[in-house]
mmCIF file of C-alpha atoms in Angstrom:
data_model
loop_
_atom_site.group_PDB
_atom_site.id
_atom_site.type_symbol
_atom_site.label_atom_id
_atom_site.label_comp_id
_atom_site.label_asym_id
_atom_site.label_seq_id
_atom_site.Cartn_x
_atom_site.Cartn_y
_atom_site.Cartn_z
ATOM 1 C CA MET A 1 -111.621 45.451 109.519
ATOM 2 C CA ALA A 2 -110.726 41.682 110.516
ATOM 3 C CA LEU A 3 -109.346 39.416 107.815
ATOM 4 C CA THR A 4 -110.198 36.399 109.729
ATOM 5 C CA SER A 5 -112.628 34.349 112.416
ATOM 6 C CA THR A 6 -111.945 32.521 114.662
ATOM 7 C CA PRO A 7 -112.728 28.668 114.292
ATOM 8 C CA PRO A 8 -115.998 27.513 115.491
ATOM 9 C CA ASN A 9 -116.564 25.887 118.845
ATOM 10 C CA SER A 10 -116.611 22.269 117.492
ATOM 11 C CA ALA A 11 -114.400 19.187 117.111
ATOM 12 C CA PRO A 12 -111.701 19.749 114.636
ATOM 13 C CA PRO A 13 -111.463 18.111 111.574
ATOM 14 C CA LYS A 14 -110.572 14.618 111.125
ATOM 15 C CA THR A 15 -107.403 14.314 109.676
ATOM 16 C CA THR A 16 -105.647 11.755 107.826
ATOM 17 C CA GLY A 17 -102.170 9.631 106.941
ATOM 18 C CA LEU A 18 -99.971 10.400 104.633
ATOM 19 C CA LEU A 19 -100.437 8.004 101.609
ATOM 20 C CA SER A 20 -104.399 8.446 102.009
ATOM 21 C CA ALA A 21 -106.933 7.962 99.543
ATOM 22 C CA ALA A 22 -106.941 11.810 99.113
ATOM 23 C CA VAL A 23 -103.180 12.094 98.835
ATOM 24 C CA VAL A 24 -102.983 9.058 95.907
ATOM 25 C CA VAL A 25 -105.686 10.596 93.888
ATOM 26 C CA ALA A 26 -103.931 13.935 94.344
ATOM 27 C CA ALA A 27 -101.213 12.764 92.935
ATOM 28 C CA LEU A 28 -101.920 10.561 90.274
ATOM 29 C CA GLY A 29 -103.995 13.088 88.875
ATOM 30 C CA TYR A 30 -101.741 15.789 88.861
ATOM 31 C CA PHE A 31 -99.454 13.345 86.783
ATOM 32 C CA VAL A 32 -102.326 12.614 84.051
ATOM 33 C CA ASP A 33 -102.504 16.979 84.636
ATOM 34 C CA ILE A 34 -99.021 17.462 83.835
ATOM 35 C CA TYR A 35 -98.792 14.635 80.914
ATOM 36 C CA ASP A 36 -101.471 16.476 79.023
ATOM 37 C CA LEU A 37 -100.542 20.195 80.012
ATOM 38 C CA ILE A 38 -96.688 19.388 78.704
ATOM 39 C CA LEU A 39 -97.699 16.996 75.888
ATOM 40 C CA PHE A 40 -98.313 20.486 73.148
ATOM 41 C CA SER A 41 -94.792 21.451 74.302
ATOM 42 C CA ILE A 42 -93.256 18.247 73.097
ATOM 43 C CA VAL A 43 -95.467 17.010 70.187
ATOM 44 C CA ARG A 44 -95.559 20.736 68.714
ATOM 45 C CA VAL A 45 -93.107 21.351 66.172
ATOM 46 C CA ALA A 46 -94.258 17.496 64.704
ATOM 47 C CA SER A 47 -98.103 17.916 64.995
ATOM 48 C CA LEU A 48 -97.859 21.646 63.571
ATOM 49 C CA LYS A 49 -96.094 20.360 60.620
ATOM 50 C CA ASP A 50 -98.475 17.368 59.863
ATOM 51 C CA LEU A 51 -101.194 20.222 59.890
ATOM 52 C CA GLY A 52 -99.313 21.696 57.281
ATOM 53 C CA ILE A 53 -97.167 24.122 59.088
ATOM 54 C CA THR A 54 -93.343 24.182 57.759
ATOM 55 C CA ALA A 55 -91.692 27.377 57.583
ATOM 56 C CA GLN A 56 -89.558 27.301 60.881
ATOM 57 C CA ALA A 57 -90.646 31.102 61.710
ATOM 58 C CA ASP A 58 -94.573 30.013 61.413
ATOM 59 C CA ILE A 59 -94.182 26.937 63.380
ATOM 60 C CA THR A 60 -92.851 29.112 66.281
ATOM 61 C CA THR A 61 -95.967 32.029 65.835
ATOM 62 C CA GLU A 62 -98.233 29.527 65.302
ATOM 63 C CA GLY A 63 -97.015 27.118 68.683
ATOM 64 C CA THR A 64 -96.465 30.355 70.606
ATOM 65 C CA HIS A 65 -100.252 30.846 69.797
ATOM 66 C CA LEU A 66 -101.480 27.902 70.594
ATOM 67 C CA ILE A 67 -99.584 27.805 74.223
ATOM 68 C CA SER A 68 -101.574 31.728 74.835
ATOM 69 C CA MET A 69 -104.687 29.476 73.520
ATOM 70 C CA GLN A 70 -103.805 26.849 76.113
ATOM 71 C CA MET A 71 -103.069 29.288 79.176
ATOM 72 C CA GLY A 72 -105.550 31.748 78.381
ATOM 73 C CA GLY A 73 -107.847 28.530 78.795
ATOM 74 C CA MET A 74 -106.395 28.075 82.135
ATOM 75 C CA LEU A 75 -106.747 31.666 83.207
ATOM 76 C CA LEU A 76 -110.654 31.226 82.634
ATOM 77 C CA GLY A 77 -110.641 27.855 84.150
ATOM 78 C CA GLY A 78 -108.612 28.781 87.351
ATOM 79 C CA ILE A 79 -111.605 31.281 88.330
ATOM 80 C CA LEU A 80 -114.499 28.962 87.653
ATOM 81 C CA TRP A 81 -112.788 25.616 89.380
ATOM 82 C CA GLY A 82 -111.538 28.146 92.196
ATOM 83 C CA ILE A 83 -115.280 29.288 93.284
ATOM 84 C CA LEU A 84 -116.778 25.803 92.033
ATOM 85 C CA GLY A 85 -114.329 24.244 94.882
ATOM 86 C CA ASP A 86 -115.216 26.690 97.592
ATOM 87 C CA LYS A 87 -119.073 26.638 96.926
ATOM 88 C CA ARG A 88 -119.869 23.093 95.658
ATOM 89 C CA GLY A 89 -116.655 21.499 97.233
ATOM 90 C CA ARG A 90 -112.737 20.195 96.366
ATOM 91 C CA LEU A 91 -114.012 16.502 95.318
ATOM 92 C CA SER A 92 -116.298 18.095 92.563
ATOM 93 C CA VAL A 93 -113.466 19.817 91.352
ATOM 94 C CA LEU A 94 -110.671 17.288 91.294
ATOM 95 C CA PHE A 95 -113.066 15.056 89.329
ATOM 96 C CA GLY A 96 -114.888 17.563 87.036
ATOM 97 C CA SER A 97 -111.664 18.973 85.985
ATOM 98 C CA ILE A 98 -110.410 15.495 85.183
ATOM 99 C CA LEU A 99 -113.154 14.594 83.059
ATOM 100 C CA LEU A 100 -113.310 18.038 80.954
ATOM 101 C CA TYR A 101 -109.335 18.198 80.495
ATOM 102 C CA SER A 102 -109.675 14.451 79.567
ATOM 103 C CA LEU A 103 -112.658 14.646 77.322
ATOM 104 C CA ALA A 104 -110.966 17.863 75.329
ATOM 105 C CA ASN A 105 -107.373 15.827 74.869
ATOM 106 C CA ILE A 106 -109.311 13.259 73.043
ATOM 107 C CA ALA A 107 -110.475 15.270 71.070
ATOM 108 C CA ASN A 108 -107.263 17.001 70.257
ATOM 109 C CA GLY A 109 -105.984 13.619 68.508
ATOM 110 C CA PHE A 110 -108.434 14.555 65.811
ATOM 111 C CA VAL A 111 -107.756 18.089 64.760
ATOM 112 C CA HIS A 112 -106.896 18.771 61.186
ATOM 113 C CA THR A 113 -107.196 22.255 61.060
ATOM 114 C CA ILE A 114 -105.271 24.964 63.606
ATOM 115 C CA GLU A 115 -108.355 26.819 64.370
ATOM 116 C CA GLN A 116 -109.737 23.757 65.921
ATOM 117 C CA TYR A 117 -106.409 22.739 67.734
ATOM 118 C CA ALA A 118 -106.403 26.334 68.999
ATOM 119 C CA TRP A 119 -110.006 26.065 70.080
ATOM 120 C CA LEU A 120 -109.734 22.864 71.625
ATOM 121 C CA ARG A 121 -105.965 23.757 73.797
ATOM 122 C CA LEU A 122 -108.148 26.302 74.797
ATOM 123 C CA ILE A 123 -110.932 23.836 76.377
ATOM 124 C CA ALA A 124 -108.110 21.597 77.668
ATOM 125 C CA GLY A 125 -106.935 24.783 79.045
ATOM 126 C CA ILE A 126 -109.994 25.037 81.148
ATOM 127 C CA GLY A 127 -110.077 21.171 82.385
ATOM 128 C CA LEU A 128 -106.443 21.347 83.457
ATOM 129 C CA ALA A 129 -106.878 24.676 85.883
ATOM 130 C CA GLY A 130 -108.808 22.634 88.135
ATOM 131 C CA GLU A 131 -107.222 19.458 89.455
ATOM 132 C CA LEU A 132 -103.917 21.056 91.217
ATOM 133 C CA GLY A 133 -105.284 23.686 93.327
ATOM 134 C CA ALA A 134 -108.569 21.271 94.426
ATOM 135 C CA GLY A 135 -105.764 18.540 94.840
ATOM 136 C CA ILE A 136 -103.392 20.336 96.997
ATOM 137 C CA THR A 137 -106.290 22.118 99.190
ATOM 138 C CA LEU A 138 -107.953 18.340 100.004
ATOM 139 C CA VAL A 139 -104.592 17.116 101.023
ATOM 140 C CA ALA A 140 -103.767 20.368 102.808
ATOM 141 C CA GLU A 141 -106.929 20.109 104.541
ATOM 142 C CA THR A 142 -106.816 16.674 105.533
ATOM 143 C CA LEU A 143 -103.439 15.788 106.721
ATOM 144 C CA PRO A 144 -102.079 16.837 109.456
ATOM 145 C CA LYS A 145 -100.505 20.558 109.550
ATOM 146 C CA GLU A 146 -96.834 19.303 110.739
ATOM 147 C CA LYS A 147 -97.108 16.845 107.554
ATOM 148 C CA ARG A 148 -98.623 18.882 104.902
ATOM 149 C CA GLY A 149 -95.406 19.785 103.178
ATOM 150 C CA TYR A 150 -94.996 15.966 103.233
ATOM 151 C CA GLY A 151 -98.137 15.368 101.630
ATOM 152 C CA THR A 152 -97.713 18.343 98.835
ATOM 153 C CA MET A 153 -94.620 17.192 98.525
ATOM 154 C CA ILE A 154 -95.765 13.730 97.044
ATOM 155 C CA VAL A 155 -98.382 14.985 94.828
ATOM 156 C CA ALA A 156 -95.892 17.240 93.376
ATOM 157 C CA THR A 157 -92.972 14.078 92.757
ATOM 158 C CA VAL A 158 -95.485 11.959 91.471
ATOM 159 C CA GLY A 159 -97.111 14.570 89.393
ATOM 160 C CA VAL A 160 -94.356 16.141 87.318
ATOM 161 C CA SER A 161 -93.229 12.481 86.160
ATOM 162 C CA GLY A 162 -96.239 12.581 83.838
ATOM 163 C CA ALA A 163 -93.887 15.018 81.602
ATOM 164 C CA MET A 164 -91.864 11.906 80.899
ATOM 165 C CA LEU A 165 -94.259 9.802 80.171
ATOM 166 C CA ALA A 166 -95.738 12.364 77.583
ATOM 167 C CA TYR A 167 -92.596 12.654 76.056
ATOM 168 C CA TRP A 168 -92.112 8.576 75.349
ATOM 169 C CA VAL A 169 -95.524 8.113 74.454
ATOM 170 C CA GLY A 170 -95.638 10.960 72.074
ATOM 171 C CA GLU A 171 -91.907 9.529 70.567
ATOM 172 C CA ALA A 172 -93.101 6.539 70.432
ATOM 173 C CA LEU A 173 -96.659 6.449 69.383
ATOM 174 C CA GLY A 174 -96.687 9.695 67.353
ATOM 175 C CA TRP A 175 -99.223 13.046 68.621
ATOM 176 C CA ARG A 176 -102.354 12.100 67.833
ATOM 177 C CA ASN A 177 -102.234 8.867 69.786
ATOM 178 C CA ALA A 178 -100.124 10.459 72.578
ATOM 179 C CA TYR A 179 -103.105 12.802 73.251
ATOM 180 C CA PHE A 180 -105.546 9.547 73.276
ATOM 181 C CA VAL A 181 -103.440 8.186 76.020
ATOM 182 C CA GLY A 182 -103.693 11.550 77.483
ATOM 183 C CA GLY A 183 -107.569 11.181 77.750
ATOM 184 C CA GLY A 184 -107.697 7.559 78.462
ATOM 185 C CA LEU A 185 -105.790 7.945 81.621
ATOM 186 C CA GLY A 186 -107.416 10.955 83.005
ATOM 187 C CA LEU A 187 -110.792 8.712 82.334
ATOM 188 C CA ALA A 188 -109.373 5.504 83.776
ATOM 189 C CA LEU A 189 -108.244 7.878 86.820
ATOM 190 C CA LEU A 190 -112.051 8.484 87.414
ATOM 191 C CA LEU A 191 -112.411 4.895 88.489
ATOM 192 C CA LEU A 192 -110.395 5.720 91.909
ATOM 193 C CA ARG A 193 -112.571 8.535 93.194
ATOM 194 C CA VAL A 194 -114.672 6.073 95.170
ATOM 195 C CA GLY A 195 -113.184 5.494 98.648
ATOM 196 C CA VAL A 196 -112.009 9.567 98.340
ATOM 197 C CA PHE A 197 -113.895 11.706 101.203
ATOM 198 C CA GLU A 198 -114.647 15.844 101.342
ATOM 199 C CA SER A 199 -112.181 17.679 103.407
ATOM 200 C CA GLY A 200 -113.664 17.853 106.587
ATOM 201 C CA MET A 201 -112.946 21.718 107.148
ATOM 202 C CA PHE A 202 -114.662 22.511 104.093
ATOM 203 C CA GLU A 203 -117.828 20.562 105.561
ATOM 204 C CA GLN A 204 -117.599 22.582 108.737
ATOM 205 C CA ALA A 205 -117.285 25.835 106.494
ATOM 206 C CA LYS A 206 -120.671 24.763 104.825
ATOM 207 C CA GLN A 207 -122.619 24.743 108.134
ATOM 208 C CA GLN A 208 -121.182 28.441 109.272
ATOM 209 C CA HIS A 209 -124.534 30.995 108.511
ATOM 210 C CA GLY A 210 -123.303 34.132 107.093
ATOM 211 C CA VAL A 211 -120.083 32.770 105.621
ATOM 212 C CA ASP A 212 -119.097 33.800 101.914
ATOM 213 C CA ARG A 213 -117.896 30.909 100.305
ATOM 214 C CA GLY A 214 -115.808 31.208 96.765
ATOM 215 C CA ASN A 215 -116.055 34.616 96.321
ATOM 216 C CA PHE A 216 -113.538 35.423 93.722
ATOM 217 C CA LEU A 217 -114.060 39.356 94.051
ATOM 218 C CA ALA A 218 -113.618 39.513 97.982
ATOM 219 C CA LEU A 219 -110.474 39.126 97.371
ATOM 220 C CA PHE A 220 -110.293 42.345 95.448
ATOM 221 C CA THR A 221 -112.075 44.428 98.359
ATOM 222 C CA ASN A 222 -109.913 44.363 100.829
ATOM 223 C CA GLY A 223 -106.377 46.066 100.461
ATOM 224 C CA PRO A 224 -104.636 43.766 102.784
ATOM 225 C CA ARG A 225 -106.061 40.468 101.078
ATOM 226 C CA LEU A 226 -105.702 41.596 97.778
ATOM 227 C CA LEU A 227 -101.589 42.414 97.940
ATOM 228 C CA LYS A 228 -101.175 38.976 99.765
ATOM 229 C CA TYR A 229 -102.913 37.551 96.792
ATOM 230 C CA LEU A 230 -101.071 39.444 94.396
ATOM 231 C CA LYS A 231 -97.442 38.230 96.130
ATOM 232 C CA CYS A 232 -98.789 34.514 95.928
ATOM 233 C CA LEU A 233 -99.326 35.089 92.351
ATOM 234 C CA LEU A 234 -95.673 36.491 91.587
ATOM 235 C CA ILE A 235 -94.140 33.289 92.970
ATOM 236 C CA GLY A 236 -95.095 31.166 90.479
ATOM 237 C CA VAL A 237 -94.132 33.540 87.616
ATOM 238 C CA PRO A 238 -90.445 32.174 87.287
ATOM 239 C CA LEU A 239 -91.626 28.596 86.606
ATOM 240 C CA TRP A 240 -93.765 29.977 83.939
ATOM 241 C CA PHE A 241 -91.058 32.116 82.417
ATOM 242 C CA VAL A 242 -88.245 28.870 82.556
ATOM 243 C CA VAL A 243 -90.986 26.258 81.112
ATOM 244 C CA GLY A 244 -93.061 28.325 79.007
ATOM 245 C CA ILE A 245 -90.290 30.398 77.181
ATOM 246 C CA LEU A 246 -86.701 29.002 77.959
ATOM 247 C CA ILE A 247 -88.012 25.376 77.311
ATOM 248 C CA THR A 248 -91.142 25.568 75.180
ATOM 249 C CA LEU A 249 -88.292 27.321 72.590
ATOM 250 C CA ALA A 250 -85.283 25.047 73.066
ATOM 251 C CA PRO A 251 -84.527 24.612 69.707
ATOM 252 C CA GLU A 252 -85.122 28.398 69.002
ATOM 253 C CA PHE A 253 -82.453 29.429 71.789
ATOM 254 C CA GLY A 254 -80.495 26.968 70.826
ATOM 255 C CA ARG A 255 -79.878 28.148 67.204
ATOM 256 C CA ALA A 256 -79.568 31.886 69.113
ATOM 257 C CA LEU A 257 -77.183 29.954 71.358
ATOM 258 C CA GLY A 258 -75.132 28.361 68.184
ATOM 259 C CA VAL A 259 -75.474 25.005 69.972
ATOM 260 C CA GLN A 260 -73.363 22.073 68.152
ATOM 261 C CA GLY A 261 -76.146 20.515 66.780
ATOM 262 C CA GLU A 262 -80.200 20.391 66.485
ATOM 263 C CA VAL A 263 -81.986 20.834 69.867
ATOM 264 C CA SER A 264 -85.346 18.907 70.107
ATOM 265 C CA ALA A 265 -88.001 20.949 72.278
ATOM 266 C CA GLY A 266 -89.912 16.977 73.528
ATOM 267 C CA LEU A 267 -85.863 16.382 75.311
ATOM 268 C CA ALA A 268 -85.749 19.594 76.806
ATOM 269 C CA VAL A 269 -89.049 19.093 78.278
ATOM 270 C CA PHE A 270 -88.126 15.861 79.199
ATOM 271 C CA TRP A 271 -84.819 16.931 80.885
ATOM 272 C CA CYS A 272 -86.655 19.782 82.582
ATOM 273 C CA TYR A 273 -89.536 17.620 84.147
ATOM 274 C CA PHE A 274 -86.867 15.065 85.471
ATOM 275 C CA GLY A 275 -85.108 17.608 86.986
ATOM 276 C CA LEU A 276 -88.535 18.983 88.352
ATOM 277 C CA VAL A 277 -89.323 15.278 90.205
ATOM 278 C CA PHE A 278 -86.143 16.253 92.498
ATOM 279 C CA GLY A 279 -86.724 19.779 92.765
ATOM 280 C CA ASP A 280 -90.055 19.403 93.867
ATOM 281 C CA PHE A 281 -88.786 16.606 96.164
ATOM 282 C CA ALA A 282 -86.385 18.677 97.618
ATOM 283 C CA SER A 283 -88.004 21.918 97.974
ATOM 284 C CA GLY A 284 -91.110 20.428 99.948
ATOM 285 C CA ALA A 285 -88.594 18.453 102.116
ATOM 286 C CA LEU A 286 -86.662 21.492 102.833
ATOM 287 C CA SER A 287 -89.556 23.128 103.697
ATOM 288 C CA GLN A 288 -90.110 20.862 106.210
ATOM 289 C CA LEU A 289 -86.703 20.318 107.563
ATOM 290 C CA LEU A 290 -86.455 24.216 107.862
ATOM 291 C CA ARG A 291 -89.937 24.363 109.414
ATOM 292 C CA SER A 292 -89.986 27.240 106.784
ATOM 293 C CA ARG A 293 -91.742 27.705 103.175
ATOM 294 C CA LYS A 294 -89.950 30.974 103.133
ATOM 295 C CA ARG A 295 -86.260 30.468 103.865
ATOM 296 C CA ALA A 296 -86.948 26.870 101.380
ATOM 297 C CA LEU A 297 -88.326 29.516 98.361
ATOM 298 C CA GLN A 298 -85.875 31.715 98.997
ATOM 299 C CA LEU A 299 -83.162 29.375 98.426
ATOM 300 C CA PHE A 300 -84.694 28.017 95.057
ATOM 301 C CA LEU A 301 -85.417 31.585 93.701
ATOM 302 C CA LEU A 302 -81.515 32.065 93.933
ATOM 303 C CA ILE A 303 -80.695 28.745 92.625
ATOM 304 C CA CYS A 304 -82.847 29.260 89.536
ATOM 305 C CA GLY A 305 -81.479 32.941 88.977
ATOM 306 C CA THR A 306 -78.170 31.185 88.717
ATOM 307 C CA VAL A 307 -79.013 28.470 86.347
ATOM 308 C CA VAL A 308 -81.119 30.529 83.961
ATOM 309 C CA ALA A 309 -77.994 32.809 83.610
ATOM 310 C CA ALA A 310 -76.145 29.725 83.032
ATOM 311 C CA TYR A 311 -78.263 28.780 80.716
ATOM 312 C CA LEU A 312 -78.556 32.243 78.796
ATOM 313 C CA PHE A 313 -74.867 33.048 78.956
ATOM 314 C CA MET A 314 -72.503 29.670 79.157
ATOM 315 C CA LEU A 315 -73.988 27.664 76.377
ATOM 316 C CA ARG A 316 -73.024 28.933 73.511
ATOM 317 C CA GLY A 317 -71.207 27.021 70.875
ATOM 318 C CA ALA A 318 -71.816 23.614 73.805
ATOM 319 C CA SER A 319 -72.980 20.425 73.110
ATOM 320 C CA PRO A 320 -76.646 19.087 72.662
ATOM 321 C CA THR A 321 -75.908 16.654 75.393
ATOM 322 C CA ALA A 322 -74.392 20.062 77.723
ATOM 323 C CA PHE A 323 -77.630 21.795 76.468
ATOM 324 C CA TYR A 324 -80.039 19.142 78.093
ATOM 325 C CA ARG A 325 -77.531 18.878 81.195
ATOM 326 C CA LEU A 326 -78.586 22.409 81.736
ATOM 327 C CA CYS A 327 -82.471 22.385 81.339
ATOM 328 C CA PHE A 328 -82.182 19.099 83.889
ATOM 329 C CA VAL A 329 -80.551 21.472 85.979
ATOM 330 C CA MET A 330 -83.029 24.173 85.776
ATOM 331 C CA GLY A 331 -86.080 21.937 86.573
ATOM 332 C CA ILE A 332 -84.439 21.178 89.731
ATOM 333 C CA SER A 333 -84.170 24.863 90.445
ATOM 334 C CA VAL A 334 -87.733 25.571 89.675
ATOM 335 C CA GLY A 335 -88.855 22.731 91.604
ATOM 336 C CA PHE A 336 -90.777 24.814 93.918
ATOM 337 C CA TRP A 337 -93.967 24.958 92.169
ATOM 338 C CA ALA A 338 -96.202 22.574 94.644
ATOM 339 C CA LEU A 339 -94.327 24.523 97.467
ATOM 340 C CA PHE A 340 -95.598 27.677 95.967
ATOM 341 C CA VAL A 341 -99.484 26.523 95.778
ATOM 342 C CA THR A 342 -98.961 24.782 99.005
ATOM 343 C CA VAL A 343 -97.964 28.306 100.532
ATOM 344 C CA ALA A 344 -101.158 30.177 98.507
ATOM 345 C CA ALA A 345 -103.577 27.630 99.854
ATOM 346 C CA GLU A 346 -101.810 28.484 103.538
ATOM 347 C CA GLN A 347 -102.082 31.934 103.463
ATOM 348 C CA PHE A 348 -106.044 32.102 103.269
ATOM 349 C CA GLY A 349 -109.122 30.794 104.903
ATOM 350 C CA THR A 350 -111.068 27.595 104.353
ATOM 351 C CA ASN A 351 -113.990 29.954 102.311
ATOM 352 C CA LEU A 352 -111.537 31.225 100.083
ATOM 353 C CA ARG A 353 -109.065 28.457 99.749
ATOM 354 C CA ALA A 354 -109.730 26.549 97.051
ATOM 355 C CA THR A 355 -110.584 29.841 94.941
ATOM 356 C CA VAL A 356 -106.659 31.124 96.231
ATOM 357 C CA ALA A 357 -105.109 27.733 95.396
ATOM 358 C CA THR A 358 -106.530 27.321 92.458
ATOM 359 C CA THR A 359 -106.463 30.717 91.040
ATOM 360 C CA ALA A 360 -102.986 31.304 91.857
ATOM 361 C CA PRO A 361 -100.998 28.544 90.039
ATOM 362 C CA ASN A 362 -103.380 29.151 87.124
ATOM 363 C CA PHE A 363 -102.751 32.872 87.204
ATOM 364 C CA ALA A 364 -99.137 31.960 87.030
ATOM 365 C CA ARG A 365 -99.510 29.660 84.233
ATOM 366 C CA GLY A 366 -101.471 31.944 82.087
ATOM 367 C CA SER A 367 -98.781 34.767 82.417
ATOM 368 C CA VAL A 368 -97.497 33.000 79.525
ATOM 369 C CA VAL A 369 -99.889 34.929 77.541
ATOM 370 C CA ALA A 370 -98.139 38.442 78.671
ATOM 371 C CA LEU A 371 -94.978 37.350 78.962
ATOM 372 C CA VAL A 372 -94.514 35.929 75.527
ATOM 373 C CA PRO A 373 -95.173 39.240 73.746
ATOM 374 C CA ILE A 374 -93.579 40.919 76.229
ATOM 375 C CA PHE A 375 -90.500 38.644 75.417
ATOM 376 C CA ASN A 376 -90.879 38.514 71.830
ATOM 377 C CA GLY A 377 -91.138 42.487 71.602
ATOM 378 C CA LEU A 378 -87.973 42.847 73.790
ATOM 379 C CA ALA A 379 -86.291 40.513 71.303
ATOM 380 C CA ALA A 380 -87.248 42.732 68.229
ATOM 381 C CA ILE A 381 -86.512 45.418 70.017
ATOM 382 C CA LEU A 382 -83.074 44.539 71.437
ATOM 383 C CA GLY A 383 -82.305 43.007 68.251
ATOM 384 C CA SER A 384 -84.174 43.181 65.155
ATOM 385 C CA SER A 385 -88.008 41.676 63.416
ATOM 386 C CA THR A 386 -85.970 39.725 61.179
ATOM 387 C CA ALA A 387 -83.179 38.340 63.835
ATOM 388 C CA PRO A 388 -84.634 38.974 67.159
ATOM 389 C CA ASN A 389 -82.375 39.293 70.380
ATOM 390 C CA LEU A 390 -83.977 36.018 72.405
ATOM 391 C CA VAL A 391 -80.729 35.835 74.734
ATOM 392 C CA GLY A 392 -81.260 39.514 75.760
ATOM 393 C CA SER A 393 -84.686 39.422 76.249
ATOM 394 C CA GLY A 394 -84.814 36.441 78.223
ATOM 395 C CA ALA A 395 -82.033 37.594 80.311
ATOM 396 C CA VAL A 396 -84.440 40.883 81.238
ATOM 397 C CA VAL A 397 -87.958 39.115 81.470
ATOM 398 C CA GLY A 398 -86.119 36.341 83.727
ATOM 399 C CA ALA A 399 -84.394 39.196 86.021
ATOM 400 C CA VAL A 400 -87.627 41.047 86.301
ATOM 401 C CA SER A 401 -89.668 37.985 87.016
ATOM 402 C CA LEU A 402 -87.283 36.142 89.418
ATOM 403 C CA LEU A 403 -86.680 39.537 91.221
ATOM 404 C CA LEU A 404 -90.665 40.216 92.154
ATOM 405 C CA ALA A 405 -90.824 36.419 93.234
ATOM 406 C CA PHE A 406 -88.347 36.862 95.906
ATOM 407 C CA TRP A 407 -89.413 40.066 97.043
ATOM 408 C CA ALA A 408 -92.942 38.758 97.146
ATOM 409 C CA VAL A 409 -91.811 35.470 98.779
ATOM 410 C CA SER A 410 -89.764 37.676 101.497
ATOM 411 C CA THR A 411 -92.459 40.322 102.403
ATOM 412 C CA LEU A 412 -95.327 37.744 102.702
ATOM 413 C CA PRO A 413 -96.354 35.708 106.275
ATOM 414 C CA GLU A 414 -94.438 32.308 107.250
ATOM 415 C CA THR A 415 -97.241 29.726 106.924
ATOM 416 C CA TYR A 416 -95.349 26.345 108.219
ATOM 417 C CA GLY A 417 -97.438 24.731 110.941
ATOM 418 C CA LYS A 418 -100.459 27.476 110.605
ATOM 419 C CA ASP A 419 -103.953 26.322 111.555
ATOM 420 C CA LEU A 420 -105.993 26.431 108.528
ATOM 421 C CA ASP A 421 -109.634 25.940 110.260
ATOM 422 C CA TYR A 422 -110.856 29.546 110.010
ATOM 423 C CA VAL A 423 -112.697 31.840 107.320
ATOM 424 C CA GLU A 424 -112.032 35.129 105.689
ATOM 425 C CA VAL A 425 -114.640 37.889 107.073
ATOM 426 C CA SER A 426 -114.483 41.442 105.537
#
């Protein structure tokens, strides 16, 4: 049973330059995507207090619930946008997702109850699910294969800096206005859609008769294909363990570690994503210099494990400044996000590429939905219901996620320089 078919006998799809309109719009789209995605983590405490949640335990509980709603929306949106990306095209998803999350985030600025907040984070999550996968797929299919890594590096490096803008706006303008700004940026970005063209590989795939495009279930009906897909998902889980638990719950970890001063969740996110800017640039460039996606990912996972251990076991009694410094280094260590999405896109044919490139990062992001209750339950088991052991639970969950990711990377095929002009068949 063959997994791929050879490219049709036609002219190869046109490729574009490294700073083409597709790369620029994908990068700016990811910038706004990250702004809106991370904004809740930055304004979590302030917004919940403003809505009447004052007890620290309730802030933590409601905060993790809202994160889970947002990530649950990303799970649903990942499937929806991924299928549409292979059926309708990469551009329709790129701009449709930007429109949805922009409107949802504007609406977030008007909430007055936790229930409203939760449902709008769900809708925003659905919208946020589409932009990165569609953008990376479009860039991968329109750049020469020798430059793909540089293109996705640009998308990621520009994109993750959106978190820093979210921090500055949230601190300067307040949480409601920060949501309005994020929505406005997304709507403004839609004006740039002129001049961006659809992927030539996708257009060729549309012309092939009998090619099943965007069939999400096709990922589960073939054993080797399913295993490859699951490995792709596992690579991204450590990043969201770091961001979704260690960084989002930085104030709680600061207290558990006896940090000598109050730790700000907003500053922890800021410094982590500042590190991610450098990490995404370094991982993308390294994969090009080594001519290997696998070796670059393996190196970053090893560094990540070392830094997570330092965060959990070497910060006891430290100052907030030392805490934020390690958040910055930890951000560098998980700066393989776009490289992970690039690898996922390069593993599959044109008729399933957007489905995989969109669902893989969102399932990885959505892993927070499972990681949070596992983390909370394990913390209670290792400690108690009134004094949970956050450090011990973080060590166990982090070690398992990193080991599984390293195994997944090590057993996937190398994709550097791979020709992407082919389709998957049963």
